[in-house]
């Protein structure tokens, strides 16, 4: 009998029986990238997709910034053979982003990593380092010094991640300084919660809730703290790791061999069984975001594996092949567990999801007559996931690597 209590089976498909085929995976990477590049050369204004609930934008999450980042990344790592120059489109995209963000952002005074200028400035700096561009990045990051503590999409966790990438590239003390300044602010807001461990109360969209996932909540705020471990004291990191592991254990909803997490934590008296199994909300994202924590804590190690089992049990997502709420994003949980444990079962499962994702992307392209362009919610994110499956690595785009 199939267990379904910890997820909604109507959101998932049975897994395709296709075996791993690296030639098919590489062909999909090439086709997605080349189709996108051809479209960019024809018209810089990419079209939205019928499966999406908003217009194509200029940002990293849902728009042009993510497309340009993905093409450059695939070129840099050798996943595609292309000389397309993304730099020629960055200035116009940045100008459009300034306009878009001022008009539509719920937090126009705050820097956003996924929707604002930060990733475009970072990509410009990476392609052509300059003091002027570094100053613009630093000013953008500092916008979040005194803003309400939020999460990775709109707030301080995203600006900390940008600071970490700049420190990684330059080793300059100013990036360490701004990272630790914002880390201190973030850690002060991390408070004990009965029966749950330590959580942030996220001020988001007019509500204050204890979100859990890697985009809006607990796991999202841990993302820069784990990435920038070398910028913290040993004492700070050890306390962060201990709190994080205990909280992941205590917020999990489990059965005999699976674990899942709700989008928002509620006290035991009001707790609901989680239904989402996606990167943004649920087991895949919690496993992916926190698999870098130290090994050796028996309960934590076990709960991560149970999160992976639940992701496998649920199967591919009907929402598509994308990263944020699709089959590719779920597959990153398996890649992370493979890196963490060395057990090739997880690599095999990641590659099984990869082959299903290729079928999903092809079917959608045939049905709608176009690609789904965004990095986080479309086919370019899938291309990077396929590349990681080919390389047997786990580098979630714009989070683990920029």
Tab-separated table of C-alpha atoms in Angstrom:
chain	number	residue	atom	x	y	z
A	1	UNK	CA	0.000	0.000	0.000
A	2	UNK	CA	1.364	3.447	-0.976
A	3	UNK	CA	1.732	5.812	1.959
A	4	UNK	CA	0.298	9.274	1.272
A	5	UNK	CA	-0.266	10.905	4.668
A	6	UNK	CA	2.713	13.268	4.431
A	7	UNK	CA	2.005	14.610	0.932
A	8	UNK	CA	-0.781	15.206	-1.562
A	9	UNK	CA	-0.516	12.544	-4.286
A	10	UNK	CA	-2.627	14.610	-6.700
A	11	UNK	CA	0.338	16.998	-7.048
A	12	UNK	CA	2.643	14.256	-8.354
A	13	UNK	CA	3.123	11.881	-11.299
A	14	UNK	CA	4.317	8.268	-11.260
A	15	UNK	CA	8.017	8.158	-12.089
A	16	UNK	CA	8.910	7.430	-15.717
A	17	UNK	CA	10.603	4.014	-16.132
A	18	UNK	CA	13.314	5.415	-18.432
A	19	UNK	CA	16.836	4.509	-17.373
A	20	UNK	CA	19.653	7.018	-17.030
A	21	UNK	CA	20.967	8.146	-20.404
A	22	UNK	CA	23.742	10.761	-20.253
A	23	UNK	CA	23.492	11.409	-24.003
A	24	UNK	CA	19.837	12.369	-23.664
A	25	UNK	CA	20.598	14.559	-20.650
A	26	UNK	CA	23.401	16.426	-22.437
A	27	UNK	CA	21.258	16.848	-25.529
A	28	UNK	CA	18.567	18.472	-23.408
A	29	UNK	CA	21.084	20.847	-21.809
A	30	UNK	CA	22.320	21.867	-25.255
A	31	UNK	CA	18.850	22.236	-26.753
A	32	UNK	CA	17.494	24.356	-23.890
A	33	UNK	CA	20.511	26.674	-23.925
A	34	UNK	CA	20.731	26.996	-27.699
A	35	UNK	CA	17.008	27.661	-28.117
A	36	UNK	CA	17.252	30.377	-25.474
A	37	UNK	CA	20.327	31.941	-27.066
A	38	UNK	CA	18.661	31.956	-30.496
A	39	UNK	CA	15.654	33.691	-28.996
A	40	UNK	CA	17.879	36.266	-27.270
A	41	UNK	CA	19.620	36.964	-30.566
A	42	UNK	CA	16.286	37.364	-32.334
A	43	UNK	CA	14.603	39.522	-29.718
A	44	UNK	CA	15.962	40.407	-26.284
A	45	UNK	CA	12.419	40.458	-24.884
A	46	UNK	CA	11.622	36.882	-23.955
A	47	UNK	CA	7.999	35.847	-23.678
A	48	UNK	CA	6.185	34.509	-20.648
A	49	UNK	CA	4.704	31.038	-20.468
A	50	UNK	CA	1.113	29.796	-20.152
A	51	UNK	CA	2.093	27.686	-17.118
A	52	UNK	CA	3.263	30.785	-15.224
A	53	UNK	CA	1.053	33.143	-13.257
A	54	UNK	CA	2.964	36.339	-14.034
A	55	UNK	CA	4.663	38.116	-16.910
A	56	UNK	CA	8.321	37.463	-17.688
A	57	UNK	CA	10.423	40.066	-15.876
A	58	UNK	CA	13.958	41.375	-15.465
A	59	UNK	CA	14.859	39.584	-12.222
A	60	UNK	CA	16.888	36.538	-11.207
A	61	UNK	CA	13.976	34.397	-10.070
A	62	UNK	CA	11.486	34.906	-12.862
A	63	UNK	CA	13.161	36.978	-15.552
A	64	UNK	CA	16.008	38.099	-17.755
A	65	UNK	CA	18.691	38.294	-15.058
A	66	UNK	CA	18.264	34.577	-14.380
A	67	UNK	CA	18.419	33.767	-18.096
A	68	UNK	CA	21.652	35.706	-18.601
A	69	UNK	CA	23.181	34.225	-15.456
A	70	UNK	CA	22.298	30.678	-16.559
A	71	UNK	CA	23.712	31.066	-20.068
A	72	UNK	CA	26.956	32.498	-18.701
A	73	UNK	CA	27.189	29.747	-16.075
A	74	UNK	CA	26.622	26.962	-18.615
A	75	UNK	CA	29.303	28.506	-20.840
A	76	UNK	CA	31.769	28.872	-17.980
A	77	UNK	CA	31.500	25.296	-16.715
A	78	UNK	CA	31.733	23.849	-20.239
A	79	UNK	CA	28.177	22.528	-20.363
A	80	UNK	CA	27.550	24.230	-23.725
A	81	UNK	CA	29.711	25.392	-26.617
A	82	UNK	CA	28.675	28.995	-27.104
A	83	UNK	CA	30.299	32.415	-27.502
A	84	UNK	CA	27.117	34.386	-26.785
A	85	UNK	CA	28.105	37.577	-24.928
A	86	UNK	CA	25.692	38.112	-22.033
A	87	UNK	CA	27.480	41.332	-21.039
A	88	UNK	CA	25.953	43.204	-23.965
A	89	UNK	CA	22.475	42.796	-22.467
A	90	UNK	CA	23.219	43.489	-18.810
A	91	UNK	CA	22.997	47.297	-18.822
A	92	UNK	CA	19.562	47.338	-20.420
A	93	UNK	CA	18.355	44.560	-18.134
A	94	UNK	CA	19.613	46.411	-15.053
A	95	UNK	CA	17.841	49.592	-16.152
A	96	UNK	CA	14.630	47.638	-16.696
A	97	UNK	CA	15.015	46.000	-13.297
A	98	UNK	CA	15.307	49.389	-11.580
A	99	UNK	CA	12.039	50.397	-13.221
A	100	UNK	CA	10.290	47.100	-12.513
A	101	UNK	CA	11.392	46.946	-8.887
A	102	UNK	CA	10.329	50.509	-8.125
A	103	UNK	CA	6.878	49.851	-9.592
A	104	UNK	CA	6.043	46.358	-8.394
A	105	UNK	CA	8.171	45.376	-5.389
A	106	UNK	CA	6.403	45.074	-2.038
A	107	UNK	CA	9.668	46.332	-0.484
A	108	UNK	CA	11.027	49.041	-2.819
A	109	UNK	CA	13.437	50.441	-0.191
A	110	UNK	CA	15.017	47.046	0.425
A	111	UNK	CA	17.513	45.056	-1.636
A	112	UNK	CA	16.177	41.792	-3.040
A	113	UNK	CA	18.448	38.987	-4.181
A	114	UNK	CA	15.836	37.186	-6.248
A	115	UNK	CA	13.928	40.196	-7.641
A	116	UNK	CA	16.181	43.234	-7.382
A	117	UNK	CA	19.428	44.597	-8.805
A	118	UNK	CA	21.905	42.594	-6.698
A	119	UNK	CA	22.407	39.584	-9.017
A	120	UNK	CA	22.758	41.811	-12.087
A	121	UNK	CA	25.404	43.897	-10.318
A	122	UNK	CA	27.176	40.719	-9.202
A	123	UNK	CA	27.198	39.338	-12.742
A	124	UNK	CA	28.513	42.631	-14.122
A	125	UNK	CA	31.278	42.606	-11.510
A	126	UNK	CA	32.156	38.986	-12.235
A	127	UNK	CA	32.479	39.711	-15.957
A	128	UNK	CA	34.355	43.022	-15.539
A	129	UNK	CA	35.513	43.735	-11.968
A	130	UNK	CA	35.672	47.431	-11.082
A	131	UNK	CA	35.684	49.568	-7.954
A	132	UNK	CA	32.622	51.442	-9.184
A	133	UNK	CA	30.628	48.231	-9.538
A	134	UNK	CA	31.839	46.961	-6.148
A	135	UNK	CA	30.654	50.212	-4.561
A	136	UNK	CA	27.217	49.798	-6.128
A	137	UNK	CA	27.012	46.250	-4.770
A	138	UNK	CA	28.072	47.329	-1.284
A	139	UNK	CA	25.501	50.141	-1.261
A	140	UNK	CA	22.779	47.723	-2.342
A	141	UNK	CA	23.715	45.241	0.387
A	142	UNK	CA	23.724	47.953	3.063
A	143	UNK	CA	20.097	48.799	2.244
A	144	UNK	CA	19.175	45.743	4.307
A	145	UNK	CA	21.116	46.747	7.446
A	146	UNK	CA	18.113	48.336	9.142
A	147	UNK	CA	15.213	46.806	7.245
A	148	UNK	CA	12.935	44.272	8.946
A	149	UNK	CA	14.450	40.812	9.137
A	150	UNK	CA	12.879	38.764	6.382
A	151	UNK	CA	14.293	35.968	4.269
A	152	UNK	CA	16.241	35.113	1.143
A	153	UNK	CA	13.856	36.308	-1.571
A	154	UNK	CA	13.437	39.902	-0.403
A	155	UNK	CA	15.715	40.567	2.531
A	156	UNK	CA	18.772	40.126	4.629
A	157	UNK	CA	19.589	36.490	3.844
A	158	UNK	CA	19.830	37.378	0.160
A	159	UNK	CA	22.081	40.383	0.708
A	160	UNK	CA	24.310	38.285	2.978
A	161	UNK	CA	24.628	35.717	0.219
A	162	UNK	CA	25.707	38.467	-2.189
A	163	UNK	CA	28.291	39.644	0.365
A	164	UNK	CA	29.587	36.096	0.683
A	165	UNK	CA	30.078	35.725	-3.066
A	166	UNK	CA	31.965	39.036	-3.191
A	167	UNK	CA	34.194	37.929	-0.315
A	168	UNK	CA	34.771	34.574	-2.014
A	169	UNK	CA	35.924	36.345	-5.181
A	170	UNK	CA	37.986	39.150	-3.622
A	171	UNK	CA	38.904	38.171	-0.029
A	172	UNK	CA	38.423	41.848	0.876
A	173	UNK	CA	37.575	42.725	4.466
A	174	UNK	CA	34.678	45.043	3.574
A	175	UNK	CA	32.624	42.063	2.446
A	176	UNK	CA	33.422	40.206	5.660
A	177	UNK	CA	32.401	43.312	7.622
A	178	UNK	CA	28.996	43.712	5.997
A	179	UNK	CA	28.354	39.973	6.146
A	180	UNK	CA	29.070	39.801	9.878
A	181	UNK	CA	27.083	42.993	10.535
A	182	UNK	CA	24.006	41.487	8.936
A	183	UNK	CA	24.686	38.054	10.441
A	184	UNK	CA	24.645	39.587	13.932
A	185	UNK	CA	21.299	41.208	13.178
A	186	UNK	CA	19.900	37.978	11.787
A	187	UNK	CA	21.096	35.895	14.723
A	188	UNK	CA	19.625	38.322	17.263
A	189	UNK	CA	16.200	37.722	15.707
A	190	UNK	CA	16.548	33.909	15.907
A	191	UNK	CA	14.477	33.103	18.963
A	192	UNK	CA	13.583	29.943	20.924
A	193	UNK	CA	10.114	28.545	20.250
A	194	UNK	CA	8.526	25.941	22.516
A	195	UNK	CA	8.647	22.442	21.009
A	196	UNK	CA	10.289	23.717	17.817
A	197	UNK	CA	13.839	24.741	18.694
A	198	UNK	CA	14.778	28.184	17.307
A	199	UNK	CA	12.842	29.979	14.574
A	200	UNK	CA	12.616	33.350	12.904
A	201	UNK	CA	9.284	35.132	12.816
A	202	UNK	CA	9.222	36.351	9.222
A	203	UNK	CA	7.582	39.701	8.461
A	204	UNK	CA	6.292	38.932	4.976
A	205	UNK	CA	3.424	40.282	2.871
A	206	UNK	CA	1.723	41.911	5.841
A	207	UNK	CA	1.818	38.864	8.097
A	208	UNK	CA	4.232	37.603	10.728
A	209	UNK	CA	4.674	33.847	10.504
A	210	UNK	CA	7.328	31.260	11.254
A	211	UNK	CA	8.100	30.103	7.729
A	212	UNK	CA	10.421	27.109	7.405
A	213	UNK	CA	11.622	26.691	3.820
A	214	UNK	CA	14.739	27.755	1.869
A	215	UNK	CA	13.121	30.689	0.056
A	216	UNK	CA	11.127	32.431	2.782
A	217	UNK	CA	11.980	30.957	6.160
A	218	UNK	CA	14.198	29.192	8.649
A	219	UNK	CA	16.208	27.317	6.014
A	220	UNK	CA	16.579	30.442	3.872
A	221	UNK	CA	18.170	32.381	6.721
A	222	UNK	CA	20.557	29.520	7.407
A	223	UNK	CA	21.681	29.473	3.766
A	224	UNK	CA	24.175	32.383	3.957
A	225	UNK	CA	25.252	31.403	7.468
A	226	UNK	CA	26.255	27.940	6.249
A	227	UNK	CA	27.803	29.218	3.011
A	228	UNK	CA	29.828	31.872	4.839
A	229	UNK	CA	30.944	29.659	7.694
A	230	UNK	CA	34.540	30.916	7.432
A	231	UNK	CA	33.345	34.450	8.180
A	232	UNK	CA	31.910	33.382	11.542
A	233	UNK	CA	33.713	32.429	14.735
A	234	UNK	CA	33.938	28.730	15.563
A	235	UNK	CA	31.705	29.347	18.574
A	236	UNK	CA	29.068	31.058	16.430
A	237	UNK	CA	29.055	28.302	13.845
A	238	UNK	CA	28.850	25.506	16.392
A	239	UNK	CA	25.842	27.163	18.044
A	240	UNK	CA	24.185	27.771	14.672
A	241	UNK	CA	24.688	24.133	13.668
A	242	UNK	CA	23.366	22.787	16.963
A	243	UNK	CA	20.263	24.989	16.838
A	244	UNK	CA	19.628	24.211	13.187
A	245	UNK	CA	19.843	20.447	13.594
A	246	UNK	CA	17.578	20.386	16.631
A	247	UNK	CA	15.029	22.642	14.953
A	248	UNK	CA	14.926	20.543	11.787
A	249	UNK	CA	14.275	17.445	13.888
A	250	UNK	CA	11.591	19.053	16.039
A	251	UNK	CA	9.662	20.692	13.192
A	252	UNK	CA	9.519	17.520	11.087
A	253	UNK	CA	6.313	15.542	10.631
A	254	UNK	CA	7.273	11.893	10.270
A	255	UNK	CA	6.058	8.375	9.722
A	256	UNK	CA	8.061	5.144	9.823
A	257	UNK	CA	10.392	6.008	6.948
A	258	UNK	CA	9.513	9.518	5.730
A	259	UNK	CA	9.702	13.111	6.924
A	260	UNK	CA	8.152	16.295	5.630
A	261	UNK	CA	7.889	19.896	6.818
A	262	UNK	CA	5.012	22.379	6.543
A	263	UNK	CA	5.517	25.723	4.833
A	264	UNK	CA	4.770	27.525	8.100
A	265	UNK	CA	5.401	26.134	11.572
A	266	UNK	CA	2.436	25.976	13.921
A	267	UNK	CA	2.396	24.830	17.521
A	268	UNK	CA	1.525	21.194	18.132
A	269	UNK	CA	-2.072	21.990	19.048
A	270	UNK	CA	-2.637	23.596	15.642
A	271	UNK	CA	-0.213	21.586	13.511
A	272	UNK	CA	-1.408	20.378	10.124
A	273	UNK	CA	-0.008	17.504	8.105
A	274	UNK	CA	2.190	19.037	5.348
A	275	UNK	CA	1.095	18.467	1.768
A	276	UNK	CA	3.730	20.228	-0.350
A	277	UNK	CA	6.858	18.344	-1.449
A	278	UNK	CA	8.808	21.021	-3.338
A	279	UNK	CA	12.093	22.869	-3.067
A	280	UNK	CA	10.350	26.040	-1.862
A	281	UNK	CA	8.150	24.277	0.705
A	282	UNK	CA	8.622	20.778	2.067
A	283	UNK	CA	11.187	18.024	2.394
A	284	UNK	CA	13.256	18.560	-0.782
A	285	UNK	CA	14.144	22.142	0.081
A	286	UNK	CA	14.858	21.410	3.730
A	287	UNK	CA	17.202	18.576	2.788
A	288	UNK	CA	18.886	20.575	0.017
A	289	UNK	CA	19.440	23.649	2.184
A	290	UNK	CA	20.680	21.884	5.310
A	291	UNK	CA	22.625	18.891	3.996
A	292	UNK	CA	25.869	20.845	4.471
A	293	UNK	CA	25.502	20.752	8.261
A	294	UNK	CA	27.995	18.512	10.112
A	295	UNK	CA	27.555	14.751	10.096
A	296	UNK	CA	27.513	12.595	13.210
A	297	UNK	CA	24.310	13.732	14.916
A	298	UNK	CA	22.327	10.497	14.706
A	299	UNK	CA	18.833	11.983	14.792
A	300	UNK	CA	19.682	14.745	12.329
A	301	UNK	CA	21.382	12.350	9.913
A	302	UNK	CA	18.336	10.094	10.057
A	303	UNK	CA	15.808	12.879	9.537
A	304	UNK	CA	17.637	14.098	6.424
A	305	UNK	CA	17.473	10.598	4.954
A	306	UNK	CA	13.780	10.377	5.816
A	307	UNK	CA	13.243	13.666	4.004
A	308	UNK	CA	14.935	12.171	0.964
A	309	UNK	CA	12.788	9.040	1.205
A	310	UNK	CA	9.623	11.130	1.358
A	311	UNK	CA	10.733	13.069	-1.744
A	312	UNK	CA	11.312	9.799	-3.595
A	313	UNK	CA	8.020	8.346	-2.397
A	314	UNK	CA	6.071	11.379	-3.596
A	315	UNK	CA	7.571	11.261	-7.094
A	316	UNK	CA	7.892	13.895	-9.852
A	317	UNK	CA	5.844	17.074	-9.600
A	318	UNK	CA	3.014	18.002	-11.938
A	319	UNK	CA	4.047	21.672	-11.789
A	320	UNK	CA	6.842	20.989	-14.258
A	321	UNK	CA	10.529	20.227	-14.428
A	322	UNK	CA	11.740	23.453	-12.787
A	323	UNK	CA	13.742	24.141	-9.634
A	324	UNK	CA	11.484	26.063	-7.266
A	325	UNK	CA	8.417	23.831	-7.414
A	326	UNK	CA	9.262	21.160	-9.965
A	327	UNK	CA	10.906	17.797	-10.461
A	328	UNK	CA	14.413	19.181	-10.997
A	329	UNK	CA	14.379	21.081	-7.730
A	330	UNK	CA	13.249	17.985	-5.863
A	331	UNK	CA	16.070	16.028	-7.445
A	332	UNK	CA	18.628	18.315	-5.813
A	333	UNK	CA	17.729	16.718	-2.470
A	334	UNK	CA	19.025	13.412	-3.844
A	335	UNK	CA	22.209	15.005	-5.189
A	336	UNK	CA	22.866	16.636	-1.820
A	337	UNK	CA	22.361	13.327	-0.012
A	338	UNK	CA	24.712	11.618	-2.469
A	339	UNK	CA	27.424	14.206	-1.728
A	340	UNK	CA	26.764	13.945	2.009
A	341	UNK	CA	26.692	10.145	2.309
A	342	UNK	CA	28.543	8.809	-0.731
A	343	UNK	CA	25.664	6.375	-1.249
A	344	UNK	CA	25.069	6.007	-5.004
A	345	UNK	CA	21.421	5.147	-4.379
A	346	UNK	CA	20.824	8.902	-4.137
A	347	UNK	CA	22.686	9.645	-7.355
A	348	UNK	CA	20.625	6.970	-9.124
A	349	UNK	CA	17.442	8.569	-7.804
A	350	UNK	CA	18.572	12.031	-8.883
A	351	UNK	CA	19.231	10.729	-12.371
A	352	UNK	CA	15.855	8.954	-12.475
A	353	UNK	CA	14.195	12.307	-11.705
A	354	UNK	CA	16.417	13.898	-14.365
A	355	UNK	CA	15.127	11.572	-17.076
A	356	UNK	CA	11.541	12.221	-16.042
A	357	UNK	CA	12.265	15.967	-16.086
A	358	UNK	CA	13.501	15.758	-19.674
A	359	UNK	CA	10.199	14.143	-20.671
A	360	UNK	CA	8.290	16.890	-18.861
A	361	UNK	CA	10.216	19.703	-20.535
A	362	UNK	CA	9.837	18.154	-23.985
A	363	UNK	CA	6.114	17.559	-23.530
A	364	UNK	CA	5.547	21.144	-22.368
A	365	UNK	CA	7.578	22.545	-25.255
A	366	UNK	CA	5.534	20.545	-27.767
A	367	UNK	CA	2.254	21.513	-26.135
A	368	UNK	CA	2.930	25.237	-25.817
A	369	UNK	CA	5.352	25.746	-28.705
A	370	UNK	CA	7.983	27.487	-26.596
A	371	UNK	CA	10.389	27.103	-23.715
A	372	UNK	CA	9.662	28.160	-20.166
A	373	UNK	CA	12.608	30.548	-19.818
A	374	UNK	CA	13.028	31.577	-16.133
A	375	UNK	CA	15.975	30.169	-14.198
A	376	UNK	CA	14.136	29.288	-10.997
A	377	UNK	CA	10.782	28.324	-12.497
A	378	UNK	CA	11.660	27.155	-15.997
A	379	UNK	CA	13.824	25.129	-18.336
A	380	UNK	CA	17.200	26.810	-17.767
A	381	UNK	CA	17.118	25.666	-14.151
A	382	UNK	CA	16.447	22.158	-15.413
A	383	UNK	CA	19.462	22.397	-17.743
A	384	UNK	CA	21.716	23.153	-14.769
A	385	UNK	CA	20.185	20.307	-12.761
A	386	UNK	CA	20.853	17.931	-15.673
A	387	UNK	CA	24.452	19.159	-15.830
A	388	UNK	CA	24.892	18.442	-12.126
A	389	UNK	CA	23.486	14.942	-12.640
A	390	UNK	CA	25.999	14.409	-15.446
A	391	UNK	CA	28.847	15.622	-13.226
A	392	UNK	CA	27.582	13.830	-10.069
A	393	UNK	CA	27.673	17.108	-8.140
A	394	UNK	CA	25.200	19.295	-6.245
A	395	UNK	CA	25.575	23.030	-6.929
A	396	UNK	CA	22.166	24.637	-6.692
A	397	UNK	CA	22.307	27.631	-9.061
A	398	UNK	CA	22.752	31.108	-7.545
A	399	UNK	CA	22.684	29.595	-4.041
A	400	UNK	CA	25.686	27.271	-3.925
A	401	UNK	CA	27.455	28.893	-6.858
A	402	UNK	CA	27.215	32.217	-8.656
